[in-house]
XYZ file of C-alpha atoms in Angstrom:
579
model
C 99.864 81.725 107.880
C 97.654 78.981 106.788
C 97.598 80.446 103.130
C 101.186 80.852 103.468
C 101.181 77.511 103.702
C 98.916 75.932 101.105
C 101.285 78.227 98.554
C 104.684 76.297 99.435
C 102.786 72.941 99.227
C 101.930 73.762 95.796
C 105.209 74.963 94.863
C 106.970 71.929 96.118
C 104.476 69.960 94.885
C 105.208 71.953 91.020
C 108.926 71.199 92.026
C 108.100 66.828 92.649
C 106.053 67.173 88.806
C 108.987 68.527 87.516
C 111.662 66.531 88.759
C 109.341 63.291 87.937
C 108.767 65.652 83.935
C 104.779 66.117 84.415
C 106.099 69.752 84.083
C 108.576 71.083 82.145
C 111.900 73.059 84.014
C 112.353 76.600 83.201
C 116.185 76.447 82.695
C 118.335 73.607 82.036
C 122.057 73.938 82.171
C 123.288 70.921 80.685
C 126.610 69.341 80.012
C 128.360 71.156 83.275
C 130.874 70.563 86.036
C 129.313 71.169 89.228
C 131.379 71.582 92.597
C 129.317 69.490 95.398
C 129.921 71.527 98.611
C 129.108 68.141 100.859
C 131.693 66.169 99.009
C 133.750 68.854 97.849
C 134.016 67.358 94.749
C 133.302 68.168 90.931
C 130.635 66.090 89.001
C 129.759 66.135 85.530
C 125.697 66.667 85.577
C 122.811 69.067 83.943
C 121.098 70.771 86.372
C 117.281 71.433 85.913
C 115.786 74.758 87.402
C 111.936 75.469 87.867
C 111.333 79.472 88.850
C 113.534 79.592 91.559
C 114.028 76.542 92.515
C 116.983 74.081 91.480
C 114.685 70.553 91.253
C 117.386 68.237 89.464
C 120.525 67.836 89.354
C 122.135 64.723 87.886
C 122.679 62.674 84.868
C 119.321 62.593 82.700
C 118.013 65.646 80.775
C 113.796 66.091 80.441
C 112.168 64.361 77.430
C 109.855 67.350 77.090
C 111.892 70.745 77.306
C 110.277 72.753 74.376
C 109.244 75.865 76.380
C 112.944 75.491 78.665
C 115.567 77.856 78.311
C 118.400 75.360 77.772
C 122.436 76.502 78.531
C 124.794 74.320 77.200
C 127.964 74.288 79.520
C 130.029 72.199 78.212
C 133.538 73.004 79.175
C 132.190 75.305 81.974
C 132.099 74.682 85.735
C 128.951 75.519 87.881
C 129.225 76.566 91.607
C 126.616 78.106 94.131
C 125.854 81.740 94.494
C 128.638 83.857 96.923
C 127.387 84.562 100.455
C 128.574 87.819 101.858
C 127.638 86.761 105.595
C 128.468 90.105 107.347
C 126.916 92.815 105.562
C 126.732 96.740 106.587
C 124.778 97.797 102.938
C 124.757 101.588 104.534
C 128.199 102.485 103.463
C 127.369 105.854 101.235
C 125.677 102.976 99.009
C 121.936 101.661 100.089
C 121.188 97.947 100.126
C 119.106 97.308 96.807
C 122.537 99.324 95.251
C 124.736 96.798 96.639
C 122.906 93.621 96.039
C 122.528 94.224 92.518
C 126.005 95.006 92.411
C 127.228 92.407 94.063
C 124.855 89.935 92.356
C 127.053 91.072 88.847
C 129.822 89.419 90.276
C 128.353 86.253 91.585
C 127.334 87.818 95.376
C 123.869 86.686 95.713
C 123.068 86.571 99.490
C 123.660 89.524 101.624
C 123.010 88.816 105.520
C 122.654 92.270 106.182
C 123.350 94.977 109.276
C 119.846 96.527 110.259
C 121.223 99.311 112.381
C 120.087 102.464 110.399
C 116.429 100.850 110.232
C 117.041 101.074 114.118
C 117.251 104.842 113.463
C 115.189 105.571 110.543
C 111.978 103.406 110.415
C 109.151 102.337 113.004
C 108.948 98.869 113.456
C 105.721 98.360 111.410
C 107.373 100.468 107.960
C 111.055 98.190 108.119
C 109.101 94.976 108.699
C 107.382 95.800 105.278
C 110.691 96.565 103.514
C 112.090 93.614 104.711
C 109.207 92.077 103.324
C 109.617 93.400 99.949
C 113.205 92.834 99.946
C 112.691 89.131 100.217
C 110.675 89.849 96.700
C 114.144 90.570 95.204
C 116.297 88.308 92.970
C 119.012 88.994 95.377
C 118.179 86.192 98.429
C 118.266 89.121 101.578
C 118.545 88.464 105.542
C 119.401 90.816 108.589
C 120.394 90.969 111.646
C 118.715 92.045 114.441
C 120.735 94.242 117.011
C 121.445 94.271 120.435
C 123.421 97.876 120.574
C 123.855 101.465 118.451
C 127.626 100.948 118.924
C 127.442 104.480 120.219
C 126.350 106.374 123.213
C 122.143 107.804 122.428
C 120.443 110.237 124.642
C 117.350 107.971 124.783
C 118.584 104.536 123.811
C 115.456 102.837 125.092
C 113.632 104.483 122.397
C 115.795 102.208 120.069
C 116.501 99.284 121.740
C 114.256 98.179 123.858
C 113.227 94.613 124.679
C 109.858 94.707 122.553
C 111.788 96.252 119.724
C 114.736 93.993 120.129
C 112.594 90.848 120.247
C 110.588 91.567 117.316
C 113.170 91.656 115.195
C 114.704 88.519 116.499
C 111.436 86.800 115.467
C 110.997 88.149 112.071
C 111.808 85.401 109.562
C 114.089 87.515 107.763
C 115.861 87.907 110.694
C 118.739 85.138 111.085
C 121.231 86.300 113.736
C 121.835 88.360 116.927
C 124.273 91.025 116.978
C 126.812 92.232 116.143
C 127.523 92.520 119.280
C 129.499 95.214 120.027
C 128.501 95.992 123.989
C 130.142 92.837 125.213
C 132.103 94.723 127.866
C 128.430 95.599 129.231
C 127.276 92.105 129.163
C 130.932 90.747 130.733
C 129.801 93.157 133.742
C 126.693 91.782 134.339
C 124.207 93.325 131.818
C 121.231 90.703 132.499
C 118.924 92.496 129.649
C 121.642 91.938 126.526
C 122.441 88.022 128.297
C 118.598 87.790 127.948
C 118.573 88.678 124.558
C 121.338 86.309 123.328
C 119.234 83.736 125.151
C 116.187 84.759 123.126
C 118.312 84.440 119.827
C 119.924 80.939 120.737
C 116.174 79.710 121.761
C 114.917 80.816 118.627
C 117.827 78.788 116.424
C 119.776 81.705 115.720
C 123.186 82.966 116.162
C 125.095 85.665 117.872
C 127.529 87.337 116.047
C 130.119 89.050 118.340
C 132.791 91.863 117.578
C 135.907 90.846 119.959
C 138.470 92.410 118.386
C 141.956 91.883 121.116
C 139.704 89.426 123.225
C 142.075 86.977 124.828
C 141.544 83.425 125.600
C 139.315 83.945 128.960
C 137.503 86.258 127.477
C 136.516 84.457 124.655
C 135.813 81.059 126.746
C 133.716 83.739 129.100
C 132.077 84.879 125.716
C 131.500 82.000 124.295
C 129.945 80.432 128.051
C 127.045 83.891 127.491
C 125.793 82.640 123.930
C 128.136 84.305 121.172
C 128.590 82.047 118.478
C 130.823 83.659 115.854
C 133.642 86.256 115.115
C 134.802 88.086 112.634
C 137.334 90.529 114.199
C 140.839 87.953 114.565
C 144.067 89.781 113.180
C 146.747 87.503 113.322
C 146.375 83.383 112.264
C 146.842 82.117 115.336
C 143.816 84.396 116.711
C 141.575 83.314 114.179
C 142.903 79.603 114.996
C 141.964 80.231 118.547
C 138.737 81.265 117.885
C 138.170 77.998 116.282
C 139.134 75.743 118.282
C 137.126 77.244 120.658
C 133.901 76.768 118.878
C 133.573 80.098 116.866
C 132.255 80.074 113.104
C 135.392 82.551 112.233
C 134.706 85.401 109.615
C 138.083 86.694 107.981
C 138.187 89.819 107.054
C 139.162 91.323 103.670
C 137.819 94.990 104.252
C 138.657 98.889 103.262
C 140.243 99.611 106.311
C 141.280 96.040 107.554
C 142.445 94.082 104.369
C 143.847 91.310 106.557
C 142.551 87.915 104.708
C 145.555 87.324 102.661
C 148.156 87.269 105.942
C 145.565 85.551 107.741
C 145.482 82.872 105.297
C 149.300 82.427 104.993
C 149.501 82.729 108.954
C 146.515 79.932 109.296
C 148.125 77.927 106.644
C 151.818 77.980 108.186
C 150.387 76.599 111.330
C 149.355 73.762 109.464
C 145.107 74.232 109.645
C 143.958 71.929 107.376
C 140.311 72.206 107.716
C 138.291 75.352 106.498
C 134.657 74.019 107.359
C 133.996 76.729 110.496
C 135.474 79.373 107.936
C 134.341 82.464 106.053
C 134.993 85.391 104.592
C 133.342 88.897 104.549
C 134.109 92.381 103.726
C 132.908 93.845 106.665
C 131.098 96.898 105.351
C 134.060 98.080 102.783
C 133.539 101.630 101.414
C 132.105 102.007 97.869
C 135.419 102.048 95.360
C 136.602 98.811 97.115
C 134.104 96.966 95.539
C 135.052 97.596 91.817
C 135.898 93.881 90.826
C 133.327 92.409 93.172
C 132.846 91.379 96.650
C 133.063 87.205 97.501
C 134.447 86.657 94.262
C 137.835 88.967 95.275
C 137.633 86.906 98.444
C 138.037 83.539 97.136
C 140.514 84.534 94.607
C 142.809 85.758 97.403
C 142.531 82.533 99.446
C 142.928 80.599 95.943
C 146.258 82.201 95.452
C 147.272 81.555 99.052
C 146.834 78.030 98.342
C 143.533 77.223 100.339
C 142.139 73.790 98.389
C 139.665 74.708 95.208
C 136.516 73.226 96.995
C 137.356 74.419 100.766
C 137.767 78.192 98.814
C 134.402 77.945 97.458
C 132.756 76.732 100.284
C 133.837 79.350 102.910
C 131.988 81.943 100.283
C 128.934 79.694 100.140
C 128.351 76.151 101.996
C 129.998 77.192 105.516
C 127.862 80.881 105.873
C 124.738 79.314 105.025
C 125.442 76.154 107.370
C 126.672 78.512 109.928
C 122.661 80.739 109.656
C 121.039 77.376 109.541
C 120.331 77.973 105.954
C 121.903 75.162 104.151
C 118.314 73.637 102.982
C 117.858 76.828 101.292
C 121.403 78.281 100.217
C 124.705 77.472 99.457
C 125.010 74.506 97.583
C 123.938 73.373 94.112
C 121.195 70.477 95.304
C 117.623 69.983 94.776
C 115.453 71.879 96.762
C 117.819 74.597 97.255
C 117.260 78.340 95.542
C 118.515 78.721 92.207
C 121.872 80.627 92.852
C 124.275 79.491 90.380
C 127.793 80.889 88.912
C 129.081 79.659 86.221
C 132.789 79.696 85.588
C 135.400 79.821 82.936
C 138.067 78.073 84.915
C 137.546 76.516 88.533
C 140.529 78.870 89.300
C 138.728 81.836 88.440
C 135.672 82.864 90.726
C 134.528 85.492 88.517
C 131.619 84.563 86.899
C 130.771 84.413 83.238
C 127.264 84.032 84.100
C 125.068 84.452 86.950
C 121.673 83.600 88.215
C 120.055 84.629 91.153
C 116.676 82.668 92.162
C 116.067 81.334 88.610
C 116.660 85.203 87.540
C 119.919 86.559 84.960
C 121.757 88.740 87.139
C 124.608 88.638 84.532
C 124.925 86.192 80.776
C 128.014 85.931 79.156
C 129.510 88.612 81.002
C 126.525 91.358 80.050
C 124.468 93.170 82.792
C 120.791 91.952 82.702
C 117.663 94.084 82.904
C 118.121 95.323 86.577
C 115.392 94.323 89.158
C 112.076 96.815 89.605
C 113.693 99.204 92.187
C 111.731 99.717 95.454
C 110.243 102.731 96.016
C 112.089 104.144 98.587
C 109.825 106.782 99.437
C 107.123 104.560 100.146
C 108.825 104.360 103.601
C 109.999 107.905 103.776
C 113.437 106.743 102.939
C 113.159 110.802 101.403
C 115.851 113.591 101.241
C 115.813 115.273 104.652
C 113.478 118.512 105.416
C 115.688 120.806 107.880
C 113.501 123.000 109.377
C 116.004 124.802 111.474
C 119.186 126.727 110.775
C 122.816 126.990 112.396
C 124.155 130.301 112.822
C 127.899 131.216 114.067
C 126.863 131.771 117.664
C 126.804 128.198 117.403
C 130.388 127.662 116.987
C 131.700 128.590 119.926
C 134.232 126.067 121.257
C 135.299 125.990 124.664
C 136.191 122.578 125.629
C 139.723 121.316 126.546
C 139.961 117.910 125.558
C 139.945 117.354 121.924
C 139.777 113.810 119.779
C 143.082 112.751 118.072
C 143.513 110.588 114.571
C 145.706 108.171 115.587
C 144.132 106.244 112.778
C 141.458 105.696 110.695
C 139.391 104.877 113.799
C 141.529 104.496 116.720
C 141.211 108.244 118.670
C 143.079 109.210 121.585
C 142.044 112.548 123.803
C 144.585 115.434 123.800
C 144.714 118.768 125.436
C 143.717 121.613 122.773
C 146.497 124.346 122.831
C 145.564 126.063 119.715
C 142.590 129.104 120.114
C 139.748 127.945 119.072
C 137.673 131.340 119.675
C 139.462 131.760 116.513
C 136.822 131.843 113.176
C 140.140 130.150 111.206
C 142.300 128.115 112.709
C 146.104 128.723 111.236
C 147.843 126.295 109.018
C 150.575 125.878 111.011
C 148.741 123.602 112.989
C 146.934 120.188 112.459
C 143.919 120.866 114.579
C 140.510 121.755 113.237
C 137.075 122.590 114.568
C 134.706 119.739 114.966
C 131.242 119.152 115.718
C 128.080 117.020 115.939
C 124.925 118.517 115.750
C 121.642 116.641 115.631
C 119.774 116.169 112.742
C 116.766 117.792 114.369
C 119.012 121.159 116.060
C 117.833 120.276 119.315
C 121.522 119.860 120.540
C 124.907 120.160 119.985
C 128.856 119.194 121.127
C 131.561 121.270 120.035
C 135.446 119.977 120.337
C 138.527 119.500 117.799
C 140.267 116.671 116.182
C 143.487 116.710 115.445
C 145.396 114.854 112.337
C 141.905 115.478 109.967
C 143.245 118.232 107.483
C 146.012 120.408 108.068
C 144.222 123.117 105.900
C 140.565 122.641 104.510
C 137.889 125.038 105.138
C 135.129 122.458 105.936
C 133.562 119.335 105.653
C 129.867 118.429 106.582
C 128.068 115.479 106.739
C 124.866 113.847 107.316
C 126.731 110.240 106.731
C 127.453 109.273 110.208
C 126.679 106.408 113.076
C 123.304 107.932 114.205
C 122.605 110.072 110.957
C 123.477 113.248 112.489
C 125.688 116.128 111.212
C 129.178 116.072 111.974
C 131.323 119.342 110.953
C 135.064 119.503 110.622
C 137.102 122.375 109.382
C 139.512 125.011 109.843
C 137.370 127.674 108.746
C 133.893 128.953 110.713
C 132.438 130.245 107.637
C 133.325 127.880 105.402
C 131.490 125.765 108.026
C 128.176 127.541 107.615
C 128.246 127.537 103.746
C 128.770 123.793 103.438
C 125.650 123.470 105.858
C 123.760 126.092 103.838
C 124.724 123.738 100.607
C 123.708 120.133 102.625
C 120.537 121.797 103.790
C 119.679 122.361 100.278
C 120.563 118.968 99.179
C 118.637 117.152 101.597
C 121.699 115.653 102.977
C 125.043 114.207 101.318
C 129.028 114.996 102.306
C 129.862 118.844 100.779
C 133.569 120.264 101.092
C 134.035 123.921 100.999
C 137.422 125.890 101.070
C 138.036 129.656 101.508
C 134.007 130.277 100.358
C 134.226 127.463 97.243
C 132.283 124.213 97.126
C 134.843 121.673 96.124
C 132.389 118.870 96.056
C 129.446 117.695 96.830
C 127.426 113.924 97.529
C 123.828 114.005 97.508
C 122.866 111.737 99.584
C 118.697 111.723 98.799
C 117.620 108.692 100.699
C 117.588 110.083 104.258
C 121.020 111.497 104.384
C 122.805 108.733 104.337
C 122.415 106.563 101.348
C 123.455 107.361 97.695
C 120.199 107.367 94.647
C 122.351 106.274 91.855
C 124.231 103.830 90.549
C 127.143 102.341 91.830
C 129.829 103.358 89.339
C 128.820 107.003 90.204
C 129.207 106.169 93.257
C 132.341 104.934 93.272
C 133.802 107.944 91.179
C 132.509 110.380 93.440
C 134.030 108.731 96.897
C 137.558 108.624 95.292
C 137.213 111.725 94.246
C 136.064 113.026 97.814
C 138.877 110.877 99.234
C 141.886 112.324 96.739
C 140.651 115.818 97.592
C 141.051 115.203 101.489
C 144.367 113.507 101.348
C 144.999 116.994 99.099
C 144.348 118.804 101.754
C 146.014 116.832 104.455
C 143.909 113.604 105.404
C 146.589 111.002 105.656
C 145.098 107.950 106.718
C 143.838 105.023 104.823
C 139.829 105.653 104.683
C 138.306 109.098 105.635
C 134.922 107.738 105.278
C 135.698 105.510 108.169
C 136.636 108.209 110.323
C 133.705 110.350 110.219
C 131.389 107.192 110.463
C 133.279 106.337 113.519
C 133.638 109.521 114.859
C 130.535 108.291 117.151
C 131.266 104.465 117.503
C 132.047 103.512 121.359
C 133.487 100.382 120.365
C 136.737 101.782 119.794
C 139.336 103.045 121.614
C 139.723 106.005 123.330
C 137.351 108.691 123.069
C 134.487 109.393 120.870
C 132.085 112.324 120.309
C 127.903 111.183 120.657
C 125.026 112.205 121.155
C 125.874 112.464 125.421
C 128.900 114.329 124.639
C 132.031 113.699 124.745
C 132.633 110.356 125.747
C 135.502 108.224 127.342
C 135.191 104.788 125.935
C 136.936 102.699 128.417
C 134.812 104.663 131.534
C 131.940 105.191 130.003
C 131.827 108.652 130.953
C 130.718 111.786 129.935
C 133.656 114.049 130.172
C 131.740 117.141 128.464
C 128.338 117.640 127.861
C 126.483 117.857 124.914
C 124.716 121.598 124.287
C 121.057 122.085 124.268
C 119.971 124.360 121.128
């Protein structure tokens, strides 16, 4: 701690000789219009950078700048680094992917979801990766959970207080939540109010998820500790939410694109302040990323007519004064990290150039020399070693009650009149065989959904809430040569019909998370998307639905790791299956 220390006195110290030109800046933009978030207004000024650290930002240029990198911007305009505020960086993609992604398009702050390192690492091993994260050009902070958002067989083992509070007090760490069990903590759950107390002592936030909530629940909400929202679907919710106290995240996502009614709907009821406002993308699915991520959102709310500074801000100022950040992030200002975009037009919040702590993420629209990677396997972030098999005896399917698409992610139950004892379920009929099967074969729960495929032989996947295996298909066989395929991969998505693989997603970095780059990426989920809708998947985001097969903070029923589950009970209607 102490040498911790000693090293930022010398680097602010380095910052003072700078500013004062007993050291020379690094990077000097001169001759640009900056947006200042605290006046929300554009000045003419050069801005002076040292490493990663803006130091200057005003009228006067350095008399000594021989070893500086110097950017004339004349005629260009200069705003902070995006803030993505509400990040799940699991979505097929892994977070290093995303960042430097995003970063191309002026994204340079994820506040990330640490769920999966719930499920994947020891405490010791993700403390280190965070560690090393912080290393990257791309500034990186987490939350620390309160709930899997599903139903585990030994949910102590994952959140218990120990583990809960030592991620609160990691310094990465910068919120509570999301907190998706706040029926639980409505009924009295003393343990998760505990927690939220833990966060608030410590300066942090608590992020609910209160999608529906009315008024009284809210004010009861807000009364326990949660600070923020991002779930409002209508104006006037996300207007409530405000004027209640919330910091109010719109959403602008793969499955819930709402910001651009939201905006109109906040703007017809005459809101004229945007300071408690952001935006976020809530986890979006690979391909929805294309253009960008904050960038897309400010454009939107440009178009809708939100004012030029208040537009900027809600993808920059607001998040980081929200996290308590606002000495570090969000603004251009000396002292703060150098995260800078730099614009054609003010109109136009893609950037021509961006840098990320001092760093080229992007110049003149080209992609810079990409960050050293992290070695993954350093935390056994590795393809997955199956060391058991599945075999048809397996399959046998039994139960009753079976999940229905309604949506995307909304399920209903519904009482399974097709034969299932069946090893191919007919055409004529829109149910299909489903399952979830641990990742170790130590259990299993066997149902159907209905309004998946109408016809496809199978899909398997190791992409899911918990990471384990969830099957769906008309065909038994088909069934056991996907798994056959995903046992060899070490994981991924593979879709097999009548005895073909159709595709495959190797997904090397424990199942779950894609080892490429991000346009392959992309390619391949639109491609696995087409092929279901091909063969019957009708819905918006398949993805989505076999994510949230699992997630018990949605309506009606679910399939876990208990069994299967009735959301608004809590109880376990049927089993699962010991292997």
């Amino acid at each position: 701690m102490k040498d911790r220390m000693l090293g930022r006195n010398r680097e602010l110290r380095e910052q003072v000789a700078v500013a004062d030109e007993l050291e020379e800046p690094t990077i000097i933009l001169k001759n640009g219009t900056y947006l200042n978030t605290f006046t929300k207004q554009w000045r003419r000024a050069n801005v002076w950078i040292f490493k990663d650290r803006i130091v200057y930002v005003g009228d006067e240029l350095p008399e000594n700048s021989s070893s500086a990198e110097i950017v004339d911007c004349e005629g260009l305009y200069l705003v902070p680094g995006y803030i993505e505020p509400h990040a799940h960086p699991f979505q097929l993609y892994n977070p290093e992917l995303l960042a430097v992604h995003g970063a191309e398009f002026g994204t340079t702050t994820l506040i990330n979801d640490n769920l999966v390192w719930n499920f994947l690492l020891e405490n010791e091993k993700a403390f280190s990766l965070l560690e090393e994260f912080d290393r990257h050009p791309v500034s990186m902070y987490w939350w620390a959970r309160f709930d899997a958002q599903t139903v585990l067989k030994d949910e102590s083992d994952f959140f218990s207080t120990d583990h809960v509070l030592a991620w609160l007090n990691h310094p990465s760490v910068i919120q509570g939540g999301e907190l998706t069990a706040w029926p639980s903590l409505l009924k009295g759950d003393d343990r998760l109010l505990y927690w939220i107390q833990e966060a608030k002592r410590l300066g942090k936030p608590v992020e609910g998820h209160l999608p529906g909530a009315s008024e009284k629940t809210l004010t009861r909400l807000k009364l326990l500790g949660v600070s923020a929202d991002h779930e409002a679907m209508t104006g006037k919710e996300a207007i409530k939410r405000l004027e209640l106290g919330y910091q109010t995240g719109l959403r602008y996502s793969s499955i819930r694109p709402d910001l651009p009614v939201l905006l109109e709907e906040m703007l017809a009821e005459g809101l004229q302040t945007f300071d408690h406002v952001t935006f976020t993308t809530d986890g979006a699915t690979p391909s929805f990323y294309k253009d960008g991520i904050m960038n897309i959102c400010i454009e939107i709310a440009i178009k809708k007519g939100v004012p030029l500074a208040d537009a900027y801000r809600m993808a920059s100022h607001n998040a980081a004064a929200h996290y308590g950040l606002l000495d570090e992030l969000g603004c251009i200002a000396p002292g703060r990290v150098a995260h800078i975009n730099i614009l054609e037009t003010k109109d136009n919040p893609r950037p021509v150039s961006v840098l990320a702590k001092g760093e080229w993420m992007l110049k003149n629209y080209k992609e810079q020399a990409a960050p050293k990677k992290i070695a993954w396997e350093n935390y056994g972030i590795e393809p997955i070693a199956f060391d058991w098999e599945l075999t048809l005896e397996d399959m046998q399917f039994s139960v009753p009650i079976g999940l229905n698409l309604v949506n995307d992610v909304i399920i209903q139950p519904y009482a399974i009149k097709t034969d299932v004892t069946l090893d191919v379920l007919p055409d004529n009929r829109d149910d299909a065989f489903l399952m979830l099967i641990d990742r170790k074969g130590k259990w299993r729960v066997n149902t159907a959904i209905k309004g998946f495929t109408q016809k496809l032989g199978a899909v398997v996947s190791s992409f899911s809430t918990t990471g384990d295996l969830v099957f769906i298909g008309k065909s038994k066989h088909d069934m056991l040569h996907a798994w056959k395929r995903l046992k060899a991969l070490g994981g991924g998505i593979v879709v097999v019909h009548e005895g073909e693989i159709l595709f495959e997603l190797p997904l090397k970095m424990a199942g779950s998370m894609f080892d490429g780059t991000m346009e392959e990426l992309m390619e391949k989920e639109s491609y696995f998307k087409n092929l279901l809708k091909e063969f019957g998947y009708s819905f918006g985001d398949a993805l989505y639905t076999i994510l949230f097969l699992s997630a018990t903070h949605l309506p009606y029923i679910r399939i876990t790791q208990q069994g299967i589950i009735d959301v608004k009970k809590r109880e376990v209607l049927f089993p699962a299956t010991m292997r």
